[in-house]
Structure formats: C-alpha cells, structure tokens
Short mmCIF file of C-alpha atoms and ligand atoms in Angstrom, two decimals:
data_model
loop_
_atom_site.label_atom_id
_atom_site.label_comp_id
_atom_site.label_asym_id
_atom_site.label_seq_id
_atom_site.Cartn_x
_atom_site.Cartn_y
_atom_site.Cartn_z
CA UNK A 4 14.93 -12.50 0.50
CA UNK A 5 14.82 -9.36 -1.89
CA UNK A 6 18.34 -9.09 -2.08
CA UNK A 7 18.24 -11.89 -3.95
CA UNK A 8 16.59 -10.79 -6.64
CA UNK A 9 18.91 -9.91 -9.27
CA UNK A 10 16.19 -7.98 -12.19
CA UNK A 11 13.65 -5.96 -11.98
CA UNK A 12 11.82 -8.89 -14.13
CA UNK A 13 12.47 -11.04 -11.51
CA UNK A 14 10.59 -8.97 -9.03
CA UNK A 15 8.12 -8.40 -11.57
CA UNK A 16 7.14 -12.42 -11.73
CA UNK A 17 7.47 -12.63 -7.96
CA UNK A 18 4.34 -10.28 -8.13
CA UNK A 19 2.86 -11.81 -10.71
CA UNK A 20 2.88 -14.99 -8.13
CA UNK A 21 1.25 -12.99 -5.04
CA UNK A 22 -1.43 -10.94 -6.79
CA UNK A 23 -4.79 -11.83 -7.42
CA UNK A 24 -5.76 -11.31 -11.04
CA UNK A 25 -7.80 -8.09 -9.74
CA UNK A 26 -4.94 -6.44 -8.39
CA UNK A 27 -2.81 -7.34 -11.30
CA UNK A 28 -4.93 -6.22 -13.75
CA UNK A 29 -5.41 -2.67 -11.45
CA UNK A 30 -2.09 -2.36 -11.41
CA UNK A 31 -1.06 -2.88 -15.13
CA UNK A 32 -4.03 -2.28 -17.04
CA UNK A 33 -4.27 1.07 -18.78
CA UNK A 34 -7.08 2.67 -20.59
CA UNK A 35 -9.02 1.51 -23.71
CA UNK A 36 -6.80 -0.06 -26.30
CA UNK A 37 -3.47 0.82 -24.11
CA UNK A 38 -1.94 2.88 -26.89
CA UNK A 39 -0.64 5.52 -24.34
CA UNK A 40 0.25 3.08 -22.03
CA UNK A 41 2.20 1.21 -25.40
CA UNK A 42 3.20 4.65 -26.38
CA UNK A 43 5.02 5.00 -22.98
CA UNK A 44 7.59 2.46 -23.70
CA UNK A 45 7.81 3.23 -27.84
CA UNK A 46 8.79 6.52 -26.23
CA UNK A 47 11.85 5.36 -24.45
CA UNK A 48 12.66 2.08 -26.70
CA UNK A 49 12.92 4.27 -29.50
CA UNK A 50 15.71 7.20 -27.80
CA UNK A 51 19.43 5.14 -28.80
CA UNK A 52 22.44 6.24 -26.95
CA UNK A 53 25.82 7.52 -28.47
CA UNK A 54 28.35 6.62 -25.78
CA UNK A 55 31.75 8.65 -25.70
CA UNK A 56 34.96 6.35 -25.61
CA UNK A 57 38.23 6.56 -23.15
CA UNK A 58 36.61 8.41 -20.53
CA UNK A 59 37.73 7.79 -16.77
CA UNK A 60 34.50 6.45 -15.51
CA UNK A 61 36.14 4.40 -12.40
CA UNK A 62 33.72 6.57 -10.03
CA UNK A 63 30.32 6.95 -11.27
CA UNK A 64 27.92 8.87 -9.29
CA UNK A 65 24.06 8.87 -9.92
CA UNK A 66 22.55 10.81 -7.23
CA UNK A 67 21.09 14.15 -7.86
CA UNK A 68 19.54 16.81 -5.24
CA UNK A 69 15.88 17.45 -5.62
CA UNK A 70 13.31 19.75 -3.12
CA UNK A 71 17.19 20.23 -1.12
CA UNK A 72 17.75 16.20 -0.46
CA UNK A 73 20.17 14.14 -1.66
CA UNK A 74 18.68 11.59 -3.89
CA UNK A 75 20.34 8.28 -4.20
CA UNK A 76 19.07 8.33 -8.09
CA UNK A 77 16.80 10.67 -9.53
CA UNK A 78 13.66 8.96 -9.51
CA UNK A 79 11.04 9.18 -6.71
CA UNK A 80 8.22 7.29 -6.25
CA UNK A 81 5.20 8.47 -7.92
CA UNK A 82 1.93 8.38 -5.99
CA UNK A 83 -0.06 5.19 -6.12
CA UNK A 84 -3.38 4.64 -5.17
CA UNK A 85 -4.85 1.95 -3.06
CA UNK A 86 -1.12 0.76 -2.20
CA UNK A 87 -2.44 -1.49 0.61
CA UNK A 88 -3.73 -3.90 -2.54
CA UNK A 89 0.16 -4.84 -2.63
CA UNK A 90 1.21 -4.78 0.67
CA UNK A 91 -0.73 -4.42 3.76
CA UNK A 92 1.21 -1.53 5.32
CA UNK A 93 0.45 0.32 1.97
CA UNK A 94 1.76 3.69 1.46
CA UNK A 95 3.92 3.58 4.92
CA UNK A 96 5.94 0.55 3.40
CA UNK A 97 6.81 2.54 0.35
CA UNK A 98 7.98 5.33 2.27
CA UNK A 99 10.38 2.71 4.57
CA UNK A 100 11.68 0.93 1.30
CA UNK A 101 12.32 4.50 -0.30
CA UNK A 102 14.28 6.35 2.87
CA UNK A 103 15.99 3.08 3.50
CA UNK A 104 17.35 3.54 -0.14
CA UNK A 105 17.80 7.18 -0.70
CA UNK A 106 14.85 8.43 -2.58
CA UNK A 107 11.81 10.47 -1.95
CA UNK A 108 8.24 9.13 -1.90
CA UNK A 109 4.97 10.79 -3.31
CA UNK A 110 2.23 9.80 -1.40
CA UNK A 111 -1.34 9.57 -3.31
CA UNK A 112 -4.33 11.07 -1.57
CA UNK A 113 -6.31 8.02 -2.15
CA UNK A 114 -4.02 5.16 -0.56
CA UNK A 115 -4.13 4.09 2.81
CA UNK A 116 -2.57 4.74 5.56
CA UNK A 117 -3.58 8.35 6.27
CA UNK A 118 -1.18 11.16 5.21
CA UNK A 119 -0.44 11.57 8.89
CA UNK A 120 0.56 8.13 9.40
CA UNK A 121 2.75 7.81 5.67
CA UNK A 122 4.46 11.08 6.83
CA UNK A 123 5.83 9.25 9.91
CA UNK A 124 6.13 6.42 8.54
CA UNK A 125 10.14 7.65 7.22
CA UNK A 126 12.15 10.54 8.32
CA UNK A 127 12.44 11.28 4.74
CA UNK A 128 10.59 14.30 3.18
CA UNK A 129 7.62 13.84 0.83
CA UNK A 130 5.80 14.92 -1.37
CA UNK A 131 1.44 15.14 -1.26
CA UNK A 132 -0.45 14.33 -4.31
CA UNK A 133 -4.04 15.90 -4.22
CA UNK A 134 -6.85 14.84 -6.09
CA UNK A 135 -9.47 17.13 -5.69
CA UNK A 136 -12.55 15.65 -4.36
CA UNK A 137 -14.65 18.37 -2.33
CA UNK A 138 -15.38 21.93 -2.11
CA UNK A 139 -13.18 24.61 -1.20
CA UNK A 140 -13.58 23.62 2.38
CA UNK A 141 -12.55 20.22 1.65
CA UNK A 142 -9.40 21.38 0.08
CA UNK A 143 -8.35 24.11 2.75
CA UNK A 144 -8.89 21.40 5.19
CA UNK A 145 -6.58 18.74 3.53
CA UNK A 146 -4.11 21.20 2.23
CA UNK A 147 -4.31 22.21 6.55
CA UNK A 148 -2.94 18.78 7.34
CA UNK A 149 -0.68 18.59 4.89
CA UNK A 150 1.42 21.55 6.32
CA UNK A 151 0.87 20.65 9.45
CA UNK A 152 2.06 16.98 8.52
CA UNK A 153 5.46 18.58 7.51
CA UNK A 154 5.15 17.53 3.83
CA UNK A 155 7.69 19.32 1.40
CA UNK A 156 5.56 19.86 -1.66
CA UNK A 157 1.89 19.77 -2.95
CA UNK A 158 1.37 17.63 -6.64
CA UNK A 159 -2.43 18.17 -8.28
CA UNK A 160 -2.93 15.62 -10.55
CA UNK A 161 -5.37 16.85 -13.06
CA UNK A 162 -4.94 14.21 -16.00
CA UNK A 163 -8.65 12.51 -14.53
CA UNK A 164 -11.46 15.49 -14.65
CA UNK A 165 -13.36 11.49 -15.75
CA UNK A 166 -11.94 8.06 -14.26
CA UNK A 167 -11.11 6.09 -17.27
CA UNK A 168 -12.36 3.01 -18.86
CA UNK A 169 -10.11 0.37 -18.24
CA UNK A 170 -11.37 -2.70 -19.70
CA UNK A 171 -8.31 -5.44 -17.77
CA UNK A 172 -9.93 -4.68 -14.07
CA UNK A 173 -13.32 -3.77 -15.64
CA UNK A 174 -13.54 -7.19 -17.10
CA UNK A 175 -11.97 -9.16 -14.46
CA UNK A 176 -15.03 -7.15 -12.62
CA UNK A 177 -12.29 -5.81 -9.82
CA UNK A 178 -12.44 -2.35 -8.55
CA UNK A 179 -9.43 -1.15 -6.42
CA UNK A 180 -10.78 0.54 -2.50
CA UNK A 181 -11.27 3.86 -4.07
CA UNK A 182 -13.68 2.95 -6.79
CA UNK A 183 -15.78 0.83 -4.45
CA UNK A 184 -17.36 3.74 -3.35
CA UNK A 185 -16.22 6.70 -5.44
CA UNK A 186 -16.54 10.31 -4.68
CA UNK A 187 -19.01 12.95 -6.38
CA UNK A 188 -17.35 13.33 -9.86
CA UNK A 189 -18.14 17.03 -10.43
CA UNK A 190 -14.86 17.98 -8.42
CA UNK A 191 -12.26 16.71 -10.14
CA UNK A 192 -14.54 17.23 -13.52
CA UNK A 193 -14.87 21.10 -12.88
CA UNK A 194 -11.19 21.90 -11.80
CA UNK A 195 -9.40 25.54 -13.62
CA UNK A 196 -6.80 27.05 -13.89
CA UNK A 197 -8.78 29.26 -11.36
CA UNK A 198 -8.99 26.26 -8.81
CA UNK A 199 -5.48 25.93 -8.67
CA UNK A 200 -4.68 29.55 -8.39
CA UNK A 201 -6.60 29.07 -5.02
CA UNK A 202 -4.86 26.07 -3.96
CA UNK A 203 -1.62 27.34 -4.62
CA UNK A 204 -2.84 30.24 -2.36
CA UNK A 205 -3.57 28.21 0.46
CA UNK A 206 -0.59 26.15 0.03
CA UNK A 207 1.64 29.17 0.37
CA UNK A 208 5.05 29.73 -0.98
CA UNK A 209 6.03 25.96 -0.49
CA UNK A 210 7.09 23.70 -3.75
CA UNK A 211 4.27 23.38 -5.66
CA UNK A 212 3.73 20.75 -8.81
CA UNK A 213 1.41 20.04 -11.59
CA UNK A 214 1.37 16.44 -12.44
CA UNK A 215 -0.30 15.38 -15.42
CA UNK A 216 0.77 18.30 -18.07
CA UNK A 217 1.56 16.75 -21.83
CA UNK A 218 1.62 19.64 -24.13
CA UNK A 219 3.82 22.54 -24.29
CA UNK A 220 0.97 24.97 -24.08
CA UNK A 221 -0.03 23.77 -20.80
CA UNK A 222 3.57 24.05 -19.28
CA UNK A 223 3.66 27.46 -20.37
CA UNK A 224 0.58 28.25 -18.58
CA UNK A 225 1.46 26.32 -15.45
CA UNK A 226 4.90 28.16 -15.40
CA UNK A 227 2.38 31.65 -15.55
CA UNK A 228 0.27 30.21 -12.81
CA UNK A 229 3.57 29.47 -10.09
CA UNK A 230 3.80 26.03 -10.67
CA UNK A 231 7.38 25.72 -9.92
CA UNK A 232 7.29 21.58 -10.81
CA UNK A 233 6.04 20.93 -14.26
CA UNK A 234 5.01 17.34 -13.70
CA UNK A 235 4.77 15.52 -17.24
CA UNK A 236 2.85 12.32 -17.28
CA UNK A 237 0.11 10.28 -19.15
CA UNK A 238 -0.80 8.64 -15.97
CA UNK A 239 0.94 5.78 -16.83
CA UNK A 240 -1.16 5.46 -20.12
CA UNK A 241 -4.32 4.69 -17.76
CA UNK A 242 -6.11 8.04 -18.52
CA UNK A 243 -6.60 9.31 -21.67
CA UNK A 244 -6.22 6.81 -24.37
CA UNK A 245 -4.27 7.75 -27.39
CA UNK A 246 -1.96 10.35 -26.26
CA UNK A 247 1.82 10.50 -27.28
CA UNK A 248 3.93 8.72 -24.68
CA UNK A 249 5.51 10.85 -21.97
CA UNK A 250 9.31 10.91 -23.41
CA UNK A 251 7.81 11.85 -26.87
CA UNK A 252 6.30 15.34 -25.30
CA UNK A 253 9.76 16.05 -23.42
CA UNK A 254 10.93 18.44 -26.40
CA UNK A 255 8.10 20.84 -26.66
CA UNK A 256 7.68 21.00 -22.31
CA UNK A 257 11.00 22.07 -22.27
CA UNK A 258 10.99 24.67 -24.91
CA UNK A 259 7.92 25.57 -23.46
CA UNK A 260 9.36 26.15 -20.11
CA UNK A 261 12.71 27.56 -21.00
CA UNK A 262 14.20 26.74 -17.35
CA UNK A 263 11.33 28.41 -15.74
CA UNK A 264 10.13 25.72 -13.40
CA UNK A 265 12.20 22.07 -12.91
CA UNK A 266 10.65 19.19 -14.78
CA UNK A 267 9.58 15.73 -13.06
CA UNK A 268 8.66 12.78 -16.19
CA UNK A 269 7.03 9.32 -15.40
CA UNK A 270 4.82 7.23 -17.66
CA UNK A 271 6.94 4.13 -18.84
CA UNK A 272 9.86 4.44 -16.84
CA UNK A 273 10.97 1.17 -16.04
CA UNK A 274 14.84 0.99 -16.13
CA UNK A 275 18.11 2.83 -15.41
CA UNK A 276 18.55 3.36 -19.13
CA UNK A 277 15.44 5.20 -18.91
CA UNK A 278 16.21 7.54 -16.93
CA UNK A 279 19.39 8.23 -18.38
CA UNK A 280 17.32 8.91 -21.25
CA UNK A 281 14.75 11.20 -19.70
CA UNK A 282 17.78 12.90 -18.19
CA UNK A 283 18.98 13.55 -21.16
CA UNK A 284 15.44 15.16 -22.35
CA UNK A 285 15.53 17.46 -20.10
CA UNK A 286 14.05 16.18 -16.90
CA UNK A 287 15.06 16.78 -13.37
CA UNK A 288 13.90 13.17 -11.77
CA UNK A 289 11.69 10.13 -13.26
CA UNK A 290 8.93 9.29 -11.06
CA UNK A 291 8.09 5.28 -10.38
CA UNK A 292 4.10 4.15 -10.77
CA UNK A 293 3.75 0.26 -11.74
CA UNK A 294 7.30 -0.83 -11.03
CA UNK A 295 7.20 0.64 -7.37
CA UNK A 296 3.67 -1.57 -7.26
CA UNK A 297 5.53 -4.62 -8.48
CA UNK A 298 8.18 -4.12 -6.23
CA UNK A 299 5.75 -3.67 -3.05
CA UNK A 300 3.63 -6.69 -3.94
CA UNK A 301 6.60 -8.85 -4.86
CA UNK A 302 8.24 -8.34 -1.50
CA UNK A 303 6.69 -5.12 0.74
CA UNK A 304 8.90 -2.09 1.84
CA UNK A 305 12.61 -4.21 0.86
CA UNK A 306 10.99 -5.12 -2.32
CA UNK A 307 10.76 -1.27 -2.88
CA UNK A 308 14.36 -0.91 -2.11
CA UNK A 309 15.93 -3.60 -4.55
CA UNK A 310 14.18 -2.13 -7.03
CA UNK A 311 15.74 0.58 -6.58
CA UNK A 312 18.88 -0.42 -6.02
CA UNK A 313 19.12 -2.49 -9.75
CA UNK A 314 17.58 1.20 -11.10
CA UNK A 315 20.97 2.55 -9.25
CA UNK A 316 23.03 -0.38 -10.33
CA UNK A 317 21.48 -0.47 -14.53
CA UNK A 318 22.23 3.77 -14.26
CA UNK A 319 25.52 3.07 -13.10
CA UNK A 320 26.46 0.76 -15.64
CA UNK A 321 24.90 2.73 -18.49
CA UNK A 322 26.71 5.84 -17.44
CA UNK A 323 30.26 3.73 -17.33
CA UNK A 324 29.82 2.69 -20.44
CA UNK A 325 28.34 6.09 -21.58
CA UNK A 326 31.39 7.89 -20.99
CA UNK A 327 29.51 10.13 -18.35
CA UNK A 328 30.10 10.55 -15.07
CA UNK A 329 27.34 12.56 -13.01
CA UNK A 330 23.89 13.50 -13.72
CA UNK A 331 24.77 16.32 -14.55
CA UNK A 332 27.14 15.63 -17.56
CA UNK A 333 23.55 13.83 -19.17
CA UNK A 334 22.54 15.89 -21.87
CA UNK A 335 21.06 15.68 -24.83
CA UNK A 336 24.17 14.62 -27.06
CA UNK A 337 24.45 11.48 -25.74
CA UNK A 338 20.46 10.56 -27.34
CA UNK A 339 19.82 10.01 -31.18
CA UNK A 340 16.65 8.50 -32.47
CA UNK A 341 16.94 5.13 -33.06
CA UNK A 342 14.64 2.40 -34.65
CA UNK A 343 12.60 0.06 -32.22
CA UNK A 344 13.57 -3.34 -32.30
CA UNK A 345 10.58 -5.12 -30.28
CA UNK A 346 6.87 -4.26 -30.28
CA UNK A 347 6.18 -1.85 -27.11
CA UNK A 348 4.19 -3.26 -24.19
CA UNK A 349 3.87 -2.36 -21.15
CA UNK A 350 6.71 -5.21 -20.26
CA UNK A 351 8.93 -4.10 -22.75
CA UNK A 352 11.78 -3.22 -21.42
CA UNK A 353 12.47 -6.85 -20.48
CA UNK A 354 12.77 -10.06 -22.61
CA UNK A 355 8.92 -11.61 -21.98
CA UNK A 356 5.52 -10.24 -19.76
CA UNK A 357 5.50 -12.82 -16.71
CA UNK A 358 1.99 -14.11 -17.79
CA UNK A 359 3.44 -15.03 -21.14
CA UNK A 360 6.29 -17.57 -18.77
CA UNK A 361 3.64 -19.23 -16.84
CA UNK A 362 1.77 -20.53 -19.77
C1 FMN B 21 -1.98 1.31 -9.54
C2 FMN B 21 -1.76 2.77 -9.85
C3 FMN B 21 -2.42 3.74 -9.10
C4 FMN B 21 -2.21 5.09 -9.35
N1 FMN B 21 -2.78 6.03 -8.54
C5 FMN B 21 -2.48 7.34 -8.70
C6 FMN B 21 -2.95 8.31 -7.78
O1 FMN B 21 -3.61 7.99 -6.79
N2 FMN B 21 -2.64 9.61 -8.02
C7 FMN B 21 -1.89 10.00 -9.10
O2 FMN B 21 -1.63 11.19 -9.29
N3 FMN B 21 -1.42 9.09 -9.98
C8 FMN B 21 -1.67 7.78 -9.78
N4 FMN B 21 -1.13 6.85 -10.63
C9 FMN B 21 -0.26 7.29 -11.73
C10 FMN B 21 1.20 7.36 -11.26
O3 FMN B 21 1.40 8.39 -10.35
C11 FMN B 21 2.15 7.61 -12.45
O4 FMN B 21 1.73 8.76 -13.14
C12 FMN B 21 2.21 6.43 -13.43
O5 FMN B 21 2.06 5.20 -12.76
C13 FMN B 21 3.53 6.45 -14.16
O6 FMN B 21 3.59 5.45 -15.12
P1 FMN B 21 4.28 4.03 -14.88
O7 FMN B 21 3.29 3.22 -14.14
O8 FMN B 21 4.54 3.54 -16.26
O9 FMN B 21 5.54 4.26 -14.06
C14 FMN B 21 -1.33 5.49 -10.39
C15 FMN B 21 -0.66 4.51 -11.12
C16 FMN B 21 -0.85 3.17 -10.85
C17 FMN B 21 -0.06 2.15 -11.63
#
C-alpha cells in the first residue's frame, strides 16, 4: 500500500524494484558528466537554515495559492515526458495522485495520454507545457486545443533547441517513446524571442510561463516579452551540461525580475527542506521532475500522492522547528550558506542511491 511508505527513499527503491534498467536510467540520467544534474543538489545541500527559537508553531500551515488555487504545498508537478514508461495510465495518473492531494499538475506535450484525456483526467486545473515541434500551423493548432481543453496556463520549455547526450540510457541503448521516432529538429533548434512573441499572441491574455530561463539576463527579457511565470530550471541537469544548479541562479533571476513576473524553480528539488529553501530564494512554487517519476513507477497515481504528502509532512516539520509559520513568513533570513557535508548526487538528499543497497 503507499501509505505505507514512510520516505521518499523508500518510494525511491520501490521504483528502483519495478523499472527496467532503460526506464531507470531515462528517468535519472542527466547529460554528459551530470555536473548540472550534481550541481542541482550542491545547490540546495549547500543553503543551511537559521531557525528562530520560542515561536508558537502549534499550527503550521504550508499551502500557498498559485494560478488562484489553493495548493496543498507549493510544489506542482513539473511536466514529464513519456510518463506511461512508469505507469501505464501515464500523465492521467499523475493528475489523479496530484488533485487527490492538493497540488497542480504540468502536463508535458510529449507524454501520453492526449492533453484532452490528462485534462479530464482531474477536476484540478493545469498547466500545458509546449515543446515546439512544427510550424506556425502546428502551434496555432495545439495552442487551439489547449484553450479549448480548459487548461490554465501555457509553459515553453526552451532549455532543448538540441536533445542532449545522455550517456546512462544511451549506453543501456534505451530510448524513451518520444525519441523512437523523433520530430524534425529545426523547430525547437530555430525558436526566438520572436516565436514566442507569436505564441503568446495566440495564447491570449491567459498565464503564460517560460520554463527553462537560468540567467538573469534572460528573465529580464522574458519579463519585457509578457512572460508573467519566469520558470527557472536546468532541466533537471539533463540538458546542458555544466551549468550552475538551479538554486545557485535564484539571486540574480530575482534581482533581475524585481517582482515583475512570479517565479516557479525545479532542478534538484527533492525534499520539504528544499523547498523551504527555494522559498526562501525567492520562488513562488518548486516544481517535481524525477521524484514525481519515482513516485508513479513505485506505486501509480497514490504513489504520486504519498510523495507528496512526506513533502507536506518534511515542510511541516522544518517550518516547526524553523520558527515559521506560513509560506509566507519564508524569507531569506532564515538561509545562510553553509558548507556541504556529503558529495552531491543526484540521490543526495537521502543517506545511499538504491542501486548502491542492492549490491
Ligand atoms: C523523465 C523526465 C522527462 C522530462 N520531460 C520533460 C518534458 O517533456 N518537458 C519539459 O519541459 N521538461 C521535461 N523534463 C524536465 C522536468 O520538467 C524538470 O525540469 C526537471 O525534471 C526538474 O528536475 P528534477 O528532476 O531534479 O526534479 C523531464 C524530466 C524528466 C526526469
């Protein structure tokens, strides 16, 4: 039963279990020598805390509002790609396991079922992640059905104008659905700042994100072209190798956006302390990539919800002991820089990787 799981590392060997070693390595491989993806965690392991004493903290409340819902915590799930490697209902069981928490789901253009079917999949609102793969037809017609699919906001990634190399799945010769037979590059490797100046057009006034900024610059210019959700992410360190991780970057997107535009973070995220920390950056919500696969593979659409539910329970603690709270009271006094104790990994933020158990 996933209610009996009582970690998020315990979910994580559950997968571990299920998967084939081509899904696993899809799922938690990044690019190259994984210095982003390492970077990720070095990111958060690095940020120490300085809890305030003799605080009344016998009610502490996590949930934020984001896009006008109520949000259990504030993390979402980020979009995944190719979800039905994890579970067979795919993107639809994500959306069950987040409404039946409290969260809100992005749903990746490239996962299965369609966008139709993952938008009625929950009552909750969601969020469409587009990666541009066709003319301008092709985008007014899938920008078309995402309106008319009632989605709340439209994400363009644009961290992967080239698909990466990444060397786990490449050698374990494994390529996820999407890669079997991959669309014409020259979309995604052509996009401007012009391109999404037309999608935002089509889109209309609705909520519109960028997902996949890292430099201040870039925020500044997204904020120019109406993004109104600067979207900061590495990809999970599967794109570019070698960039800084994605809590590293928080101070110069937020100076750079000077409360012009709300700010979503993902790329290492992994526990409760995590996203008190990214809180305390300056984001709005965390957003959930590999531990939202884990969590599906491990144990489908309830898997999704324990996981989020020890997220809820590891913020609530944290914030006890904190001295905080709300969300809200989560600012940047209550994060130092502190020495890293443990080499990052893309496991880090528990005691051993689940491979390194089973030996
Ligand atoms: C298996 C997998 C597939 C992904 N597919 C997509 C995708 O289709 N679209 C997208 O914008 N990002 C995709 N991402 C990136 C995530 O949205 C997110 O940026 C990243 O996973 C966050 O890092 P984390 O895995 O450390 O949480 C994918 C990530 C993973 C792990």
């Amino acid at each position: 039963m996933a209610r009996d799981f009582v970690s998020n590392d315990e979910i994580i060997q559950e997968a571990y279990r299920r998967l084939s070693q081509g899904a696993w390595d899809y799922l938690v491989g990044g690019s190259e020598s994984e210095t982003s993806m390492r970077r990720n965690r070095h990111g958060f392991d690095r940020i120490a805390f300085r809890p305030r004493i003799l605080v009344d903290v016998a009610n502490v409340d996590p949930s934020t509002t984001f896009l006008g819902q109520q949000l259990r915590i504030p993390a979402i799930l980020a979009p995944v790609g190719s979800l039905q490697e994890f579970d067979p209902d795919g993107g639809a069981a994500a959306a069950r396991g987040a409404t039946a928490f409290g969260t809100m789901q992005a749903v990746s253009s490239v996962t299965m079922p369609s966008l139709e079917e993952i938008a009625t999949a929950s009552a909750t609102p969601k969020i469409f992640q587009l990666y541009v793969q066709g003319d301008r037809e092709w985008t007014r017609d899938i920008v078309g059905r995402v309106k008319q699919a009632g989605y709340a906001a439209l994400a363009i990634t644009v961290d992967v104008a080239r698909y990466s190399r990444r060397e786990r799945q490449m050698v374990t010769r494994y390529a996820p659905p999407t890669r079997r037979e991959p669309p014409d590059p020259k979309w995604r490797a052509s996009l401007t700042w012009d391109t999404l100046d037309e999608i935002r057009e089509m889109w209309g006034d609705g909520p519109f994100m960028l997902k996949g900024v890292m430099t201040g610059e870039d925020a500044a210019l997204a904020v120019q072209h109406g993004v109104d959700y600067v979207w900061v992410s590495n990809h999970g360190g599967r794109q570019l190798d070698h960039t800084l991780g994605s809590a590293e970057v928080m101070p110069e997107i937020v100076q750079a956006v000077a409360g012009r535009a709300r700010i979503i973070l993902d790329s290492g995220v992994q526990r409760g302390s995590d996203i008190i920390k990214a809180i305390a950056l300056g984001a709005d919500v965390v957003a959930l990539g590999k531990l939202q696969g884990w969590a599906l593979a491990a144990a489908g659409a309830e898997g999704v919800t324990r996981m989020l539910e020890i997220l809820e329970d590891e913020m609530i603690v944290s914030m006890g002991l904190m001295g905080v709270t709300k969300v809200d009271q989560i600012t940047s006094s209550y994060i130092c820089e502190g020495e890293t104790v443990t080499p990052a990994h893309e496991m880090s933020a528990w005691v051993n990787k689940p491979q390194d158990r089973f030996v």
